[in-house]
CSV table of C-alpha atoms in Angstrom, one decimal:
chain,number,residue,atom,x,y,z
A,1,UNK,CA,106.6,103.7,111.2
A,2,UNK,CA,104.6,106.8,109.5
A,3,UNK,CA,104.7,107.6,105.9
A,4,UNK,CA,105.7,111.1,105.4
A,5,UNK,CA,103.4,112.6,102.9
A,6,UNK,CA,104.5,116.2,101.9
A,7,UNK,CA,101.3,116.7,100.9
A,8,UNK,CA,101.6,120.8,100.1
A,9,UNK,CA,104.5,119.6,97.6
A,10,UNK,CA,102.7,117.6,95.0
A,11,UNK,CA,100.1,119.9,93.9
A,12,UNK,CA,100.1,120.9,90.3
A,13,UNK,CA,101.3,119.0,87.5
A,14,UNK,CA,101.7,115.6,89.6
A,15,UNK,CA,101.7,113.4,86.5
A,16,UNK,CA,104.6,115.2,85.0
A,17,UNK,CA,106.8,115.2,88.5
A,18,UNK,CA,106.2,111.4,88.7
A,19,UNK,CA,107.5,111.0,85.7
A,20,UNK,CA,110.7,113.3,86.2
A,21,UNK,CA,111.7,111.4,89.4
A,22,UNK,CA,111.7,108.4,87.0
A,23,UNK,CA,113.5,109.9,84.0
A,24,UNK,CA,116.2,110.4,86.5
A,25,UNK,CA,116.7,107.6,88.0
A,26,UNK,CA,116.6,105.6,84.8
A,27,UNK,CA,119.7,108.1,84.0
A,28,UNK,CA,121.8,107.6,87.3
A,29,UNK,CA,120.8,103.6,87.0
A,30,UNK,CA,121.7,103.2,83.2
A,31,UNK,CA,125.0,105.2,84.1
A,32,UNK,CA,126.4,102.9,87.3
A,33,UNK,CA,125.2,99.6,85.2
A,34,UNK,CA,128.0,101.1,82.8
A,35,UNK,CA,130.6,99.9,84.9
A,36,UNK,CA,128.9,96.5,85.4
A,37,UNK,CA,129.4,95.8,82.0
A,38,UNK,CA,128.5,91.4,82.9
A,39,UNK,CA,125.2,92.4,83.2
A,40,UNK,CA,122.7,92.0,80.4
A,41,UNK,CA,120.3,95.0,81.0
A,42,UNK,CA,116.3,95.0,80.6
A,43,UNK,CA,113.4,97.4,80.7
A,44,UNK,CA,110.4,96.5,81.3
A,45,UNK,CA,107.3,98.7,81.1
A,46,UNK,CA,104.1,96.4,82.2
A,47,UNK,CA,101.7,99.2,81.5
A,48,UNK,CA,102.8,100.9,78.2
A,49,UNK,CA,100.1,102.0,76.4
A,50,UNK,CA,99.3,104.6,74.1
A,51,UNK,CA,97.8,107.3,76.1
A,52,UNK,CA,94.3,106.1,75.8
A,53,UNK,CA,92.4,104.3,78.0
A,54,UNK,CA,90.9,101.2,77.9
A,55,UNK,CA,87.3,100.0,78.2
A,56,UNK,CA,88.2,98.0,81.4
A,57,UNK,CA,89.5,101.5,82.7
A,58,UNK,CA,86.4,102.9,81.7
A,59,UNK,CA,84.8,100.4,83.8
A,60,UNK,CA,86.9,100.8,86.1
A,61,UNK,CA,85.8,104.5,86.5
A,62,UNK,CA,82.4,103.3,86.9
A,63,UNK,CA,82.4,101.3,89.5
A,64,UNK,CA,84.7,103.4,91.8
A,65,UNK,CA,83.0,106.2,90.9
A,66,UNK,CA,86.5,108.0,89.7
A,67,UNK,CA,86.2,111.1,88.0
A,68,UNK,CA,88.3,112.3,84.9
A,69,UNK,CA,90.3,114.0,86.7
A,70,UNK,CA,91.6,111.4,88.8
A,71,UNK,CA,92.1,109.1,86.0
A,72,UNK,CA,94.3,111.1,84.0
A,73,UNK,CA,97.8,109.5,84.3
A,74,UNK,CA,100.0,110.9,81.2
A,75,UNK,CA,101.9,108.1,79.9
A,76,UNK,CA,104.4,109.8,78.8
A,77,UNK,CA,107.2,107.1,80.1
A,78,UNK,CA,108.3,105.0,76.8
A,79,UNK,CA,109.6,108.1,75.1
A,80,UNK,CA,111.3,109.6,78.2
A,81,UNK,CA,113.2,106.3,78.2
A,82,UNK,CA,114.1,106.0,74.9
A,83,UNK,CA,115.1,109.7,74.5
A,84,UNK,CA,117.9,109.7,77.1
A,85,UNK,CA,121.1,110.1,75.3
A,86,UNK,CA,124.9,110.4,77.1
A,87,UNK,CA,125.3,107.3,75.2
A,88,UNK,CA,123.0,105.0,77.9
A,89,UNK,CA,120.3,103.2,77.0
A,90,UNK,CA,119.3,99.0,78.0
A,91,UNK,CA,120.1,96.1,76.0
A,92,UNK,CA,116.7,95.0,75.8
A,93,UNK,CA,113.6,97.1,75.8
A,94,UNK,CA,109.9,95.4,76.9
A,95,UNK,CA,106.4,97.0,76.5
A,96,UNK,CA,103.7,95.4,77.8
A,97,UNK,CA,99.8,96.1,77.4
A,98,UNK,CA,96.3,94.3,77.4
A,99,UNK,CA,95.2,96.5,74.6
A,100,UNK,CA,96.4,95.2,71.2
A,101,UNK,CA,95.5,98.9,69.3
A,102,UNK,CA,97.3,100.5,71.9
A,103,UNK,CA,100.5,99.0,71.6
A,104,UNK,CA,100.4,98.7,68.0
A,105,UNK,CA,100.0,102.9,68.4
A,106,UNK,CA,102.7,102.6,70.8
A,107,UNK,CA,105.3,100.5,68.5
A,108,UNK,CA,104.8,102.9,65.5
A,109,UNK,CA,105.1,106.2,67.5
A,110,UNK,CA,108.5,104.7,68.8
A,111,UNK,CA,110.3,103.0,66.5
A,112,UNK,CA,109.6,106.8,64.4
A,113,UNK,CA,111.8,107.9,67.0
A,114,UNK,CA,115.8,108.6,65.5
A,115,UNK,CA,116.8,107.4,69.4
A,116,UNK,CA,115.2,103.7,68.9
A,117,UNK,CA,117.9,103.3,66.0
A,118,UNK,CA,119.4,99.9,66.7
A,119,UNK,CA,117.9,99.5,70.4
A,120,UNK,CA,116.5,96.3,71.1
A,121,UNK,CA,112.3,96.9,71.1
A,122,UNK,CA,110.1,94.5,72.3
A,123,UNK,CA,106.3,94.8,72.2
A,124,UNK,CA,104.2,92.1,73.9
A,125,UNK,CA,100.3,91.7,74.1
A,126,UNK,CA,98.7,90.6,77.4
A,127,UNK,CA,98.4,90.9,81.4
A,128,UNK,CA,101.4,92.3,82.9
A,129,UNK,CA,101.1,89.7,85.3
A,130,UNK,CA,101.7,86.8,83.0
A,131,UNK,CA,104.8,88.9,81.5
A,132,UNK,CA,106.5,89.6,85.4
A,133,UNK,CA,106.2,85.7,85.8
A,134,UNK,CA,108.0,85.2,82.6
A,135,UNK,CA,110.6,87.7,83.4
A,136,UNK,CA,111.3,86.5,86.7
A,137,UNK,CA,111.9,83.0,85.3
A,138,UNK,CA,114.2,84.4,82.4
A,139,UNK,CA,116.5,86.6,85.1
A,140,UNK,CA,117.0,83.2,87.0
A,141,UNK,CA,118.0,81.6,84.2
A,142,UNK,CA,122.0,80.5,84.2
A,143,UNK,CA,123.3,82.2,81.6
A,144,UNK,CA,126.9,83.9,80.4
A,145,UNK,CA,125.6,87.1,81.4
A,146,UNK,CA,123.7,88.0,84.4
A,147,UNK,CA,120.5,89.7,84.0
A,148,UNK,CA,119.3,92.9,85.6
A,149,UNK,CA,115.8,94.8,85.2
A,150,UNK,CA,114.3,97.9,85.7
A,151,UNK,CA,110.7,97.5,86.3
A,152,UNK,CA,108.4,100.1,85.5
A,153,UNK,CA,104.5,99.6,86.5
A,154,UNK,CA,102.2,102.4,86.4
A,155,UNK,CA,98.4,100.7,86.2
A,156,UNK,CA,95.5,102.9,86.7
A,157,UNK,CA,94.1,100.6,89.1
A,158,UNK,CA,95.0,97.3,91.0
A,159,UNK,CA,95.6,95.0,88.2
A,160,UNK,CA,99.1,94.1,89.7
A,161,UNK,CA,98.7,90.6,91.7
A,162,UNK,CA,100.9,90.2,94.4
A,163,UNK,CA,102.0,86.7,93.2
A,164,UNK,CA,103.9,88.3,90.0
A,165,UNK,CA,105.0,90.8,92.5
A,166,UNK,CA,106.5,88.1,94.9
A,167,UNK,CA,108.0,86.2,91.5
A,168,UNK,CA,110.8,88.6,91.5
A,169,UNK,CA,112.1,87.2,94.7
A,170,UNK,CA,116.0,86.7,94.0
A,171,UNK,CA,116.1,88.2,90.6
A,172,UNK,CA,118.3,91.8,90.3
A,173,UNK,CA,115.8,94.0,90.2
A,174,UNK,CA,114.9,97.6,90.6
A,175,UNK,CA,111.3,98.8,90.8
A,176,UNK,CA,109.1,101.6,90.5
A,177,UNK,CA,105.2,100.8,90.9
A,178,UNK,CA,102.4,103.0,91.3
A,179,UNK,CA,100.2,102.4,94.4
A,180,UNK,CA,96.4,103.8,93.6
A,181,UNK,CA,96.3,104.0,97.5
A,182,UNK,CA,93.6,107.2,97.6
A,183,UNK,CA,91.8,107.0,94.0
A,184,UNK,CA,90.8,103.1,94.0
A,185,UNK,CA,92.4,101.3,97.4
A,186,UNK,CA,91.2,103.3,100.0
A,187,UNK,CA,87.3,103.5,98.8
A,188,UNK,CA,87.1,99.8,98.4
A,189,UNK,CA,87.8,99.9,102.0
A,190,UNK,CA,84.3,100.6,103.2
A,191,UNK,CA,83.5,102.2,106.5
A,192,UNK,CA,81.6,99.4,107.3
A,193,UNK,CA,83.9,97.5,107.0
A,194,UNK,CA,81.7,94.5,105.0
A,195,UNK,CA,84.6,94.9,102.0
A,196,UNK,CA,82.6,93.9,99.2
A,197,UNK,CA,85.9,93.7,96.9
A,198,UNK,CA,87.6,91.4,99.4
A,199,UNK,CA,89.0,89.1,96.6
A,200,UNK,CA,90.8,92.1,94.7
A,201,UNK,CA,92.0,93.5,98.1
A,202,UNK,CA,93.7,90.0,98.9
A,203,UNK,CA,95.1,89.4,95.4
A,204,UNK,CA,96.9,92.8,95.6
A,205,UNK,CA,98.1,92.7,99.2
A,206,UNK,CA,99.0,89.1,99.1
A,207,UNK,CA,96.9,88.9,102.1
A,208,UNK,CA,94.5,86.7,104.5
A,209,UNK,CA,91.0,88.9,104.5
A,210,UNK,CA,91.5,88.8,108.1
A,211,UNK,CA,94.9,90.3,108.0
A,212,UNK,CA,93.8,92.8,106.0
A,213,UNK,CA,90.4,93.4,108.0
A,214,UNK,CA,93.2,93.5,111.3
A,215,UNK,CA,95.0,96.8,108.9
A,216,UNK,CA,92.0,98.6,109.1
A,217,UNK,CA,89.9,97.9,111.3
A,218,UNK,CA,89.4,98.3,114.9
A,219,UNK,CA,86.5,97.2,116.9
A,220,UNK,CA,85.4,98.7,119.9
A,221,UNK,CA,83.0,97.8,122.4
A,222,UNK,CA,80.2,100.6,122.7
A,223,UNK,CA,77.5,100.7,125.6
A,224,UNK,CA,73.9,100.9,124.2
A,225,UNK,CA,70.1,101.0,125.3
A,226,UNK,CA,70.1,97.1,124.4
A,227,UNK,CA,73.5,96.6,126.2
A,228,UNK,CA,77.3,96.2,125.1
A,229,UNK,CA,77.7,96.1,121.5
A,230,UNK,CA,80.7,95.4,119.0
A,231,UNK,CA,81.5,98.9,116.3
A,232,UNK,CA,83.8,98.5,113.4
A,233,UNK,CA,85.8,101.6,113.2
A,234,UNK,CA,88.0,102.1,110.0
A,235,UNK,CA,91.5,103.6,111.0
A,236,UNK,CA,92.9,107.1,110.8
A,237,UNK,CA,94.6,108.0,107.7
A,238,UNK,CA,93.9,104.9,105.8
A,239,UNK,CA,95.5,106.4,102.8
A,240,UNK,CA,98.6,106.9,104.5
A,241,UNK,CA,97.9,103.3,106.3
A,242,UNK,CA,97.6,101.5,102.6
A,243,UNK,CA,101.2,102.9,101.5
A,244,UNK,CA,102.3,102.0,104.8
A,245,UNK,CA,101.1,98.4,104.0
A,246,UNK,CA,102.4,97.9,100.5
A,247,UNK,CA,106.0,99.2,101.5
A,248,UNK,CA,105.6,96.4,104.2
A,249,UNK,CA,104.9,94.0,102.1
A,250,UNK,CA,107.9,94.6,99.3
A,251,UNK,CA,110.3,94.9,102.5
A,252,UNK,CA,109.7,90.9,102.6
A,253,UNK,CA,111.0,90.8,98.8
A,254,UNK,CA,113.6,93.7,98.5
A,255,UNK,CA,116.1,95.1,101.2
A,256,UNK,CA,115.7,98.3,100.4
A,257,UNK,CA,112.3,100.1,99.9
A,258,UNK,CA,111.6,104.1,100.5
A,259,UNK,CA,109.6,104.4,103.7
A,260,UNK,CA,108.6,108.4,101.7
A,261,UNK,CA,107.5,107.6,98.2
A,262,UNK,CA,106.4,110.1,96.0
A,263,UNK,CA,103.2,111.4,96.6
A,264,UNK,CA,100.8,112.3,94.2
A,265,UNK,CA,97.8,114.4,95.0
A,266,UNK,CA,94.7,115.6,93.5
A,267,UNK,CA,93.9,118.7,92.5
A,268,UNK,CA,92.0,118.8,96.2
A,269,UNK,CA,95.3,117.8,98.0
A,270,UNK,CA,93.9,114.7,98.6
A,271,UNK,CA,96.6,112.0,98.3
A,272,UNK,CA,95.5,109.9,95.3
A,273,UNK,CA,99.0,107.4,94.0
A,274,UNK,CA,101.9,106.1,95.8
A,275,UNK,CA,105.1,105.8,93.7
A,276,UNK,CA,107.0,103.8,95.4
A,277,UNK,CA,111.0,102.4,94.9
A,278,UNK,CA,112.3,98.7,96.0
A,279,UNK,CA,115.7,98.0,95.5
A,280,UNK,CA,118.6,95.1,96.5
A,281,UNK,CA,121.1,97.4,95.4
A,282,UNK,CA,121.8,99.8,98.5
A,283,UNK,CA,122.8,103.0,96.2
A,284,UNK,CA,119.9,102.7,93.8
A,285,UNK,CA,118.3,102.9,97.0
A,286,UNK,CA,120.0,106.3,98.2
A,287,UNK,CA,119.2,107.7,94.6
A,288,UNK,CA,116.0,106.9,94.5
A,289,UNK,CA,115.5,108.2,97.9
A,290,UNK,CA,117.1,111.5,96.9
A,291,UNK,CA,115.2,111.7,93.7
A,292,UNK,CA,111.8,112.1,95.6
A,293,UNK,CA,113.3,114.4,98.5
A,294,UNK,CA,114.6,117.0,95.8
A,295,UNK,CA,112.5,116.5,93.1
């Protein structure tokens, strides 16, 4: 299976176009969950924010050697949400973030807003990671209503472990996560292949380190002056092989997952983010899947 990555597409404003595809399918999802009226709806945004980022970013940035310009992810997501009118909005609202001043800048901003008038706001301190556990365990809860959640992550790096991801096994859920395949993934893949960051690589992947060495990797045997040697080759198109990876890997928690995410570029056309859909629900599927082709 390929990943198709119309990569001439996403130039430009890529931040802004990520976040359309998502306005819209919040719409179309909030208006079919109108006829499912059993259902208690949630929203849950595990990277919320205020627009600033964090020291750990900062680090982050360091170590990866990331530029600005990479960095720059507009979260402009909260608001979009909240704004949508036609009468739709979730019965329960949840804003997650590690940075305490953040969300406190977060809660004032929206509850300013005349559209979070009698909306159910919830603003919680601490890993998103923690707060995807705890979800998972309150939508498997027997209840009078059924629970159903949109999940929103859209981290700046690969602070999403793949054991909150795999905790929404079973649970109604509909999520839209960003992938940093290009800006962070694909250079702590080192040509070398001696991965240096093998423990962050396994905790987001979900993987053995030789399973993900067997990914993207390939060892040939090369004829030298001393003889027959072993070379570690890193693949072709790693970026494209890293999304190809991560939609594997949801596939063994959601039936439906788009094989072409959104692809978001950098201002060099060089693929930087995946946004990527997974879905039970076959028609938020096809919606999601038609958001990305046509937006």
């Amino acid at each position: 299976m390929q990943v198709n990555e119309p990569l001439a597409k996403w130039g430009g404003d890529w931040t802004e176009k990520k976040l359309d595809a998502f306005s819209n399918y919040v719409r179309a999802y909030l208006t079919i969950m109108k006829n499912y009226r059993h259902f208690e709806t949630i929203y849950f945004d595990g990277f919320a924010g205020c627009g600033q980022r964090t020291q750990s970013d900062e680090d982050s940035l360091v170590q990866y050697e990331i530029n600005y310009n990479e960095s720059r992810v507009y979260k402009g997501s909260a608001e979009r949400v909240l704004n949508i009118k036609e009468g739709l909005s979730f019965d329960h609202y949840y804003f997650i973030d590690t940075d305490e001043m953040s969300l406190t800048k977060l809660e004032s901003r929206l509850k300013d807003l005349p559209q979070s008038e009698g909306k159910n706001l919830y603003f919680r301190k601490g890993d998103a990671n923690h707060w995807l556990t705890a979800l998972s365990k309150s939508m498997k809860k027997n209840g009078t209503k059924q629970r159903a959640a949109l999940v929103f992550l859209d981290p700046f790096g690969m602070q999403v472990n793949w054991e909150s991801i795999s905790s929404l096994t079973g649970t109604r859920t509909d999520l839209w996560i960003l992938v940093p395949s290009g800006v962070i993934i694909n250079r702590l893949l080192e040509r070398s292949g001696e991965l240096k960051h093998i423990e962050k690589l396994k905790s987001f992947f979900g993987l053995s380190e030789e399973e993900i060495k067997n990914e993207f990797y390939v060892i040939n045997q090369v004829d030298t002056l001393f003889g027959v040697e072993e070379a570690v080759n890193k693949v072709l198109k790693p970026i494209e092989k890293i999304a190809y990876l991560y939609i594997k890997r949801l596939k063994t928690i959601w039936k439906y997952v788009t094989d072409s995410p959104l692809v978001l570029v950098n201002t060099k056309n060089i693929p930087i983010f995946h946004f990527v859909f997974a879905s039970n629900n076959k028609t938020g599927f096809k919606i999601a899947d038609y958001i990305i082709k046509n937006n």
